[in-house]
PDB file of C-alpha atoms in Angstrom:
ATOM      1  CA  UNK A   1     -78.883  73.133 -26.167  1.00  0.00           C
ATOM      2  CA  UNK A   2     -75.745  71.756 -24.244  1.00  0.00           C
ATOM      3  CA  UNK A   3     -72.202  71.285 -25.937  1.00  0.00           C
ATOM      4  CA  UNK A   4     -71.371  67.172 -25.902  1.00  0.00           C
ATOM      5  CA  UNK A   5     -67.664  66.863 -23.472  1.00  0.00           C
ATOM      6  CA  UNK A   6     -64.978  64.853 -25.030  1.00  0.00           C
ATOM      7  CA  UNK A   7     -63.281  62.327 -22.464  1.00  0.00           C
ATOM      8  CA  UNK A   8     -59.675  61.924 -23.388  1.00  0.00           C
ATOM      9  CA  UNK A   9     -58.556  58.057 -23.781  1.00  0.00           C
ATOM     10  CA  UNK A  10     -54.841  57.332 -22.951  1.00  0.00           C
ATOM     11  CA  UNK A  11     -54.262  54.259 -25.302  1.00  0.00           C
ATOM     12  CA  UNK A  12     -51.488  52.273 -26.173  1.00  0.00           C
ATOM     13  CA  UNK A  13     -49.863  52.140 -28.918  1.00  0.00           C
ATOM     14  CA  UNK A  14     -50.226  48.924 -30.974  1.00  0.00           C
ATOM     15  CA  UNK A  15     -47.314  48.826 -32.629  1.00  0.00           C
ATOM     16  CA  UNK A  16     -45.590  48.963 -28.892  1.00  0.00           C
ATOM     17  CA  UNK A  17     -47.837  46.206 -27.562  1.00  0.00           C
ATOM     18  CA  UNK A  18     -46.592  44.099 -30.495  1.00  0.00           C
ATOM     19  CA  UNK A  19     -43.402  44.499 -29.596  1.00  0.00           C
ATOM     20  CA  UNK A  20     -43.734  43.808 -25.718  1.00  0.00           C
ATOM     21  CA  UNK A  21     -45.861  40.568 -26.677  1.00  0.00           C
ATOM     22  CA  UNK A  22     -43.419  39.396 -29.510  1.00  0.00           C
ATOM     23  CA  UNK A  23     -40.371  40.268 -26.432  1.00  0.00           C
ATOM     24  CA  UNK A  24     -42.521  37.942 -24.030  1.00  0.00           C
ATOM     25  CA  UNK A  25     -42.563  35.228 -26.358  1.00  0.00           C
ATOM     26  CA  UNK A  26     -39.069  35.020 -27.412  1.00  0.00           C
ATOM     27  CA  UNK A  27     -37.781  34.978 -23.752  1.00  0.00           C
ATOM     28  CA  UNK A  28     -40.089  31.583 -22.412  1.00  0.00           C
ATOM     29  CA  UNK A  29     -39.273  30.393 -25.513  1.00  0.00           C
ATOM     30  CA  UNK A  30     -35.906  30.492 -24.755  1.00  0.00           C
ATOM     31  CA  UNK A  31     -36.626  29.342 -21.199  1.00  0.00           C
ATOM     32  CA  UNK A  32     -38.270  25.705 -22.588  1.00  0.00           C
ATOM     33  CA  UNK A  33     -35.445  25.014 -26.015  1.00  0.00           C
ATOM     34  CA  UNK A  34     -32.854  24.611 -24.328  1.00  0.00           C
ATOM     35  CA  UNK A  35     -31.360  28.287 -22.491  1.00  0.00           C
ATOM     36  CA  UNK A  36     -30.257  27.042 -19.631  1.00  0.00           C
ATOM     37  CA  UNK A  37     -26.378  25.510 -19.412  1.00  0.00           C
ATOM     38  CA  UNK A  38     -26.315  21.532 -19.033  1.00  0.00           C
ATOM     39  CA  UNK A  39     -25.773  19.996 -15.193  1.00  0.00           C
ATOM     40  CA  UNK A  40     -22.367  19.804 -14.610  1.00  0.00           C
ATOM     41  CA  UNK A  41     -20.619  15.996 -14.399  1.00  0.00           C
ATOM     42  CA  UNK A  42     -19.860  14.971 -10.648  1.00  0.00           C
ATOM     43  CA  UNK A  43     -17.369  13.288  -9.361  1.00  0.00           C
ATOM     44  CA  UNK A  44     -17.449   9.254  -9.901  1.00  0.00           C
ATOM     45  CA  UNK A  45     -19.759   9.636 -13.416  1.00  0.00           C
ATOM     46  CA  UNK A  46     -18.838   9.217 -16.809  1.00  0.00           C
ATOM     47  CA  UNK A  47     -19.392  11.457 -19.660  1.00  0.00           C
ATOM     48  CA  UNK A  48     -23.102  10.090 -20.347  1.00  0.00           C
ATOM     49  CA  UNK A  49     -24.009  10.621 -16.728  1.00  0.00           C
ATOM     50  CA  UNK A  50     -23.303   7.033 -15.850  1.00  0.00           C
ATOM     51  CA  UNK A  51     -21.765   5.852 -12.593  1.00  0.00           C
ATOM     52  CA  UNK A  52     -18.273   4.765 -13.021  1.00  0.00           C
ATOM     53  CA  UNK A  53     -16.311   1.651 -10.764  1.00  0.00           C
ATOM     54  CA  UNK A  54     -14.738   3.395  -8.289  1.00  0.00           C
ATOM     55  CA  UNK A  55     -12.806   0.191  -7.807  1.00  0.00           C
ATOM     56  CA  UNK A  56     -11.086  -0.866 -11.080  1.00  0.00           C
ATOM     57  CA  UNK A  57      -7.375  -1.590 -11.842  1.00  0.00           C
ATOM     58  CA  UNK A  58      -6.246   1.882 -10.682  1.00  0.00           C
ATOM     59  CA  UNK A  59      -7.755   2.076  -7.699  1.00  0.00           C
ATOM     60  CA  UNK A  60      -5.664   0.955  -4.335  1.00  0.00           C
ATOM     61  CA  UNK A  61      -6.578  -1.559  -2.016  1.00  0.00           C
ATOM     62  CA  UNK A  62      -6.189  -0.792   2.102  1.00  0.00           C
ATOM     63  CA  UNK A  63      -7.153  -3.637   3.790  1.00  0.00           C
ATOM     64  CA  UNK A  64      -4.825  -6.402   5.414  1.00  0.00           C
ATOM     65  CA  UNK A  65      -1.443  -5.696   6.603  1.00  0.00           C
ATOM     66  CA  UNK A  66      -0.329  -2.526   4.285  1.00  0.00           C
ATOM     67  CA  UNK A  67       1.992  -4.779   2.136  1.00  0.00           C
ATOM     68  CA  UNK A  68      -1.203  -5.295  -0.268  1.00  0.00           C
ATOM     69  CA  UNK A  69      -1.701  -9.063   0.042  1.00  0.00           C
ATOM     70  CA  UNK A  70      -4.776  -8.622   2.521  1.00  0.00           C
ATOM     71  CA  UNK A  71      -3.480 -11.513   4.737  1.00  0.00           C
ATOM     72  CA  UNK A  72      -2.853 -10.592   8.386  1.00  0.00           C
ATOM     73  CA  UNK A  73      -1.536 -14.573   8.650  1.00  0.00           C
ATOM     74  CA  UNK A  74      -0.120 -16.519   5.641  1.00  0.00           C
ATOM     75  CA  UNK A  75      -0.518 -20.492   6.993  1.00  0.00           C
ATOM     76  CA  UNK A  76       3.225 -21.390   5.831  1.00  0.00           C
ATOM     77  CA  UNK A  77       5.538 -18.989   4.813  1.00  0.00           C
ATOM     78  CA  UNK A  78       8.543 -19.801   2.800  1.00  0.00           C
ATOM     79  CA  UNK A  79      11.990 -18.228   4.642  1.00  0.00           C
ATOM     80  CA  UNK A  80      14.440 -19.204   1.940  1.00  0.00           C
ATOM     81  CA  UNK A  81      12.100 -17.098  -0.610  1.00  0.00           C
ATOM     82  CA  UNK A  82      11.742 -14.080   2.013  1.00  0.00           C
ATOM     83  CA  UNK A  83      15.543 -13.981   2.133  1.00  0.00           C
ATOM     84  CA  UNK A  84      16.025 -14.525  -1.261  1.00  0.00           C
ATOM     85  CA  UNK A  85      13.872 -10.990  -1.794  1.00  0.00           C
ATOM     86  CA  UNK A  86      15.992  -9.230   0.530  1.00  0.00           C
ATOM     87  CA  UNK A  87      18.732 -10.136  -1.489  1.00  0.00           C
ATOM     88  CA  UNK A  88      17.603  -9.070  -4.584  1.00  0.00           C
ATOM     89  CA  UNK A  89      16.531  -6.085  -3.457  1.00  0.00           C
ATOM     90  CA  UNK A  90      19.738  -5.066  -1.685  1.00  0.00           C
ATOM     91  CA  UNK A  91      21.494  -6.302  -5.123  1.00  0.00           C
ATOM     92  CA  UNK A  92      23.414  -9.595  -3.364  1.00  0.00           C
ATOM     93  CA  UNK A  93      24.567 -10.107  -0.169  1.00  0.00           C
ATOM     94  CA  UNK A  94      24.068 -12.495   2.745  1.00  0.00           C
ATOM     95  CA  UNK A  95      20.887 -12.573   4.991  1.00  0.00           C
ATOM     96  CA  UNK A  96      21.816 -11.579   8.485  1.00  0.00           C
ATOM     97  CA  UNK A  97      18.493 -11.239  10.119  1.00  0.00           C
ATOM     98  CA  UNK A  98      14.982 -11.759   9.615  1.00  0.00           C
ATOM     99  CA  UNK A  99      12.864 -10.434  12.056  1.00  0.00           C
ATOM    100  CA  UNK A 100       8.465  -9.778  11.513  1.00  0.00           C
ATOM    101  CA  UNK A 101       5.406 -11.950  11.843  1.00  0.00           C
ATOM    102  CA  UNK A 102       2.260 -12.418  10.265  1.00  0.00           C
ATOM    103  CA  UNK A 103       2.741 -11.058   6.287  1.00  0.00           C
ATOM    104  CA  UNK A 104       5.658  -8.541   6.877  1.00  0.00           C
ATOM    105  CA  UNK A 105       8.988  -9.614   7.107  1.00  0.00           C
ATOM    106  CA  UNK A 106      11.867  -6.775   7.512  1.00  0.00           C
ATOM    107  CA  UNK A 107      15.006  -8.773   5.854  1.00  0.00           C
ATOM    108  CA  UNK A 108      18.489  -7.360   7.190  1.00  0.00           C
ATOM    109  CA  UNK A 109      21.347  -7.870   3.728  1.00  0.00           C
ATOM    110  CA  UNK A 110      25.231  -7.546   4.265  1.00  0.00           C
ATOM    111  CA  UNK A 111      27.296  -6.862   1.664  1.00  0.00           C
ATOM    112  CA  UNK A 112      30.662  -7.567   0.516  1.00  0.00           C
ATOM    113  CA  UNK A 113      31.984  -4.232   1.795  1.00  0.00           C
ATOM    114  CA  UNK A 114      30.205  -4.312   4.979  1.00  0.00           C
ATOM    115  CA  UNK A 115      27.807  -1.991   4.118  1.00  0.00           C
ATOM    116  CA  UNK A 116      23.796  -3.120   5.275  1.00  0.00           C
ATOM    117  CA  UNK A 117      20.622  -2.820   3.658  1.00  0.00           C
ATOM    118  CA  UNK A 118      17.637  -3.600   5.085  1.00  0.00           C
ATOM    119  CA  UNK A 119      13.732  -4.507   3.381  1.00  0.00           C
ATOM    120  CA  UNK A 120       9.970  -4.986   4.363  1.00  0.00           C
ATOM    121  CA  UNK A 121       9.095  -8.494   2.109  1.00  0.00           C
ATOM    122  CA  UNK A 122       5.504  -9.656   1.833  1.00  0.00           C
ATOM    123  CA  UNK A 123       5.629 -13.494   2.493  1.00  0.00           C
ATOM    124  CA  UNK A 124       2.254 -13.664   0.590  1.00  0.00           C
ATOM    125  CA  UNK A 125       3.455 -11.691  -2.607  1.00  0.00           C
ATOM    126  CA  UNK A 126       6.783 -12.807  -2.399  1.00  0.00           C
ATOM    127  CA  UNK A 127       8.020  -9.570  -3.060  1.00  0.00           C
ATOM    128  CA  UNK A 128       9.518  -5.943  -1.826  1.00  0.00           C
ATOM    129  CA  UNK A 129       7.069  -3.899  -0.352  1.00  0.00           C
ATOM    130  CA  UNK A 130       9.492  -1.397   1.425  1.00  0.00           C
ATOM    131  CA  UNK A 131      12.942  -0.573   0.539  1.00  0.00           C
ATOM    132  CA  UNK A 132      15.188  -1.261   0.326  1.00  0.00           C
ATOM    133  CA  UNK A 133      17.009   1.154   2.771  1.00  0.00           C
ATOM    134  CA  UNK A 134      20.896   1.541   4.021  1.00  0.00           C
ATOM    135  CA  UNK A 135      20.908   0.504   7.673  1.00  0.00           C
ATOM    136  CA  UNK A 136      24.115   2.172   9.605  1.00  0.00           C
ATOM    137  CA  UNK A 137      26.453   0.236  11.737  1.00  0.00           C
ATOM    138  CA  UNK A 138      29.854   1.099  12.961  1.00  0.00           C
ATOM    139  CA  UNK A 139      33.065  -0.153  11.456  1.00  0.00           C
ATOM    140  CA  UNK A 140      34.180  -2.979  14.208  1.00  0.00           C
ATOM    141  CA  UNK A 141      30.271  -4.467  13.432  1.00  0.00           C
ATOM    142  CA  UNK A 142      30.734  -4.053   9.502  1.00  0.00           C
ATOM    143  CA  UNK A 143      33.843  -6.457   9.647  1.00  0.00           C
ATOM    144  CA  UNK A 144      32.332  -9.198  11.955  1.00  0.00           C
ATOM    145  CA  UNK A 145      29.454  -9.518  10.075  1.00  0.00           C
ATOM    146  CA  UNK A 146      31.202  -9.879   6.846  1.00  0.00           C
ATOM    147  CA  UNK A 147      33.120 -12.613   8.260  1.00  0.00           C
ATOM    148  CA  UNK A 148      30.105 -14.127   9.817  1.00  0.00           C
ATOM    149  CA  UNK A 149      28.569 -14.085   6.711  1.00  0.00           C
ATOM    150  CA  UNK A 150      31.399 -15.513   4.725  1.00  0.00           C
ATOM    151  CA  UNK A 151      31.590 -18.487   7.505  1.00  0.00           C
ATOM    152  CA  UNK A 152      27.958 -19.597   7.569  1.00  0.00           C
ATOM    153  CA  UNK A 153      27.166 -22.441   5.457  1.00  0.00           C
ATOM    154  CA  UNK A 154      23.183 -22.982   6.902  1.00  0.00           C
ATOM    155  CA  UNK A 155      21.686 -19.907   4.981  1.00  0.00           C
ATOM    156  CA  UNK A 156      18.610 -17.809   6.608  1.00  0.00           C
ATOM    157  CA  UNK A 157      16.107 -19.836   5.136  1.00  0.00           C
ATOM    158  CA  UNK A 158      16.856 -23.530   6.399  1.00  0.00           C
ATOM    159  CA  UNK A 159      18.051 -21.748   9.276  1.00  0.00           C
ATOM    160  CA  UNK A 160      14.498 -20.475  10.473  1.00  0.00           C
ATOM    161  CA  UNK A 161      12.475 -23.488   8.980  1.00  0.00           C
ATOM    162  CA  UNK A 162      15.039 -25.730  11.613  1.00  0.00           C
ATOM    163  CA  UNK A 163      14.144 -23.198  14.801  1.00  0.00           C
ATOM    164  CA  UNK A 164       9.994 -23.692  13.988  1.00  0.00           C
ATOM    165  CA  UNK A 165      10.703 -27.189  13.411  1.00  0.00           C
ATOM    166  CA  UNK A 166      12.238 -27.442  16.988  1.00  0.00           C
ATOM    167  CA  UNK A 167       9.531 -25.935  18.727  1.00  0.00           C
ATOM    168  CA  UNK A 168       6.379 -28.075  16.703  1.00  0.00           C
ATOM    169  CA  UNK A 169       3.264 -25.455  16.117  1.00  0.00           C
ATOM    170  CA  UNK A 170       5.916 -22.303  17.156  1.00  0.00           C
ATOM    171  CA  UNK A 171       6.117 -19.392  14.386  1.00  0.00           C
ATOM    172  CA  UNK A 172       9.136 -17.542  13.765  1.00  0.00           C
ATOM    173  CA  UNK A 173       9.600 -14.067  15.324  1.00  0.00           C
ATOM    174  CA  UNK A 174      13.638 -13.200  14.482  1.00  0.00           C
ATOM    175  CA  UNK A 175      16.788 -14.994  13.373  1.00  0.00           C
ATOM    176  CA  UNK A 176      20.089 -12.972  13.607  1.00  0.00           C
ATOM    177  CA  UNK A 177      23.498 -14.624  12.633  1.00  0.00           C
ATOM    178  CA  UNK A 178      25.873 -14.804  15.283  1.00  0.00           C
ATOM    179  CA  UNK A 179      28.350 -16.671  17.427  1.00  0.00           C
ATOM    180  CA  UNK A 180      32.485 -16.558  15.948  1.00  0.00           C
ATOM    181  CA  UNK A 181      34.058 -16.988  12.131  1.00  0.00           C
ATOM    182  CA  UNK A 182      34.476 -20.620  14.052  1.00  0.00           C
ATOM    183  CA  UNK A 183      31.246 -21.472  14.685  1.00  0.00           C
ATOM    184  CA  UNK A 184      28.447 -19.321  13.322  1.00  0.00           C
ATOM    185  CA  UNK A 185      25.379 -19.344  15.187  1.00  0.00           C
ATOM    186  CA  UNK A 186      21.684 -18.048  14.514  1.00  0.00           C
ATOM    187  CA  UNK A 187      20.025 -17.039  16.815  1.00  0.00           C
ATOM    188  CA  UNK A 188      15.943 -17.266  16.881  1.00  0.00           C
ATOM    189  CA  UNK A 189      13.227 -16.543  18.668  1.00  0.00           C
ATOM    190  CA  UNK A 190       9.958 -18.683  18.279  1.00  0.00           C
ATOM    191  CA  UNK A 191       6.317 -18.174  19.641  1.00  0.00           C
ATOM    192  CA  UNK A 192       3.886 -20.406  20.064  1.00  0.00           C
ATOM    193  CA  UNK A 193       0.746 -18.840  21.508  1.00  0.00           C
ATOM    194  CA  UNK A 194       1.550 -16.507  24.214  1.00  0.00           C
ATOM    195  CA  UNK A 195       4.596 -18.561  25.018  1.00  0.00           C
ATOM    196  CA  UNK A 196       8.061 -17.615  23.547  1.00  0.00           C
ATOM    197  CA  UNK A 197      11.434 -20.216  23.090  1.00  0.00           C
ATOM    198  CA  UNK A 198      14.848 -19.279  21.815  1.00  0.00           C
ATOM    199  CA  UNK A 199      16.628 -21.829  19.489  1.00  0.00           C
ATOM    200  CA  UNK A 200      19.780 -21.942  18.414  1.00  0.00           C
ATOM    201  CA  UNK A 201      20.324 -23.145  15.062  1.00  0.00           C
ATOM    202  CA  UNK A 202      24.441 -24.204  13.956  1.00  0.00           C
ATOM    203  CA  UNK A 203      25.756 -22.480  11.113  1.00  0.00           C
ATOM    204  CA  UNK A 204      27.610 -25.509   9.735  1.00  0.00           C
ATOM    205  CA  UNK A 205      25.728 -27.988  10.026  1.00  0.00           C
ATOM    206  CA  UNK A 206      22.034 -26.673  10.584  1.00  0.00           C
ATOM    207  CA  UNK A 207      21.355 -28.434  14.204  1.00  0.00           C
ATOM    208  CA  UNK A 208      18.568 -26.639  15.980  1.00  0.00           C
ATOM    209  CA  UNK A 209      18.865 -26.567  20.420  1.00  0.00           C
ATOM    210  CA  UNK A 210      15.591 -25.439  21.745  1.00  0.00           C
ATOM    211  CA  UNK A 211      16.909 -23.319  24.990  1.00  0.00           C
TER     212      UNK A 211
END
């Protein structure tokens, strides 16, 4: 008669395979409610996840000449109000020179003590859009210019609307006081097209000579 063999069976434990399963559960659980951290916001969205206008009231405009305007070529630009900004800016003064095209107009201011400040004006906004800066000249140049600018009668402004008005169709380039305490003269130069003409404008009495 032969003995029956007994075959040992590893097994494992329940209460361990509980456990594991329970472990597995818990952890894709966690993977589907919510475990992982939210997507973080980029750059031009708003809180919900919107898009936000990357071109509201804060934002800067580039385009057009620099002073803001976005006009290279203003069609009639107003030299008594340029001037007038220069002065402002420069706190009073007389208007010496004007000198630019287009928008941008860098406005040259002489004090009573001589002393020179200079300004970029946009025709277009009618204000400072650089400046306004000291400008340095030497001492014989401070006292002729304040008695140029005490003897001229035809300010900057009628001054450079009589030099286009010489030349018909021209545009002003510069105007720059000169000439003697006796007779102040400006001085301005005129394009029109590719051609260029000087005119001399009287201080007194505002008479423009093309030439």
């Amino acid at each position: 008669m032969s003995r029956s063999r007994r075959v040992p069976v590893r097994t494992v434990p329940i209460v361990a395979a509980l456990g594991l399963g329970l472990a597995l559960s818990l952890g894709l659980a966690a993977c589907t409610e919510g475990g992982d951290p939210a997507p973080s916001r980029s750059a031009g969205q708003s809180p919900d996840g919107s898009a936000t206008d990357a071109t509201g009231p804060d934002a800067t405009a580039t385009s057009g000449t620099g002073n803001g305007s976005g006009v290279e070529h203003p069609d009639e630009i107003d030299f008594s109000k340029v001037a007038a900004q220069g002065v402002a800016a420069a706190g009073g003064g007389t208007v010496v020179s004007i000198a630019g095209s287009g928008d941008s107009w860098t406005v040259v201011v002489v004090g009573p003590d001589g002393s020179q400040t200079q300004s970029v004006v946009s025709a277009v906004l009618d204000r400072v859009t650089s400046g306004p800066f000291p400008k340095q000249v030497d001492a014989a140049a401070q006292a002729s210019t304040v008695a140029l600018a005490a003897a001229v009668q035809t300010g900057a402004g009628p001054a450079a609307a009589a030099a286009e008005a010489a030349v018909p169709g021209s545009e002003l380039r510069s105007l720059v006081l000169g000439g003697s305490t006796a007779a102040p003269v400006w001085t301005a130069t005129v394009a029109d097209g590719s051609a260029t003409s000087t005119v001399s404008v009287d201080g007194t009495t505002d008479t423009a000579t093309v030439g």
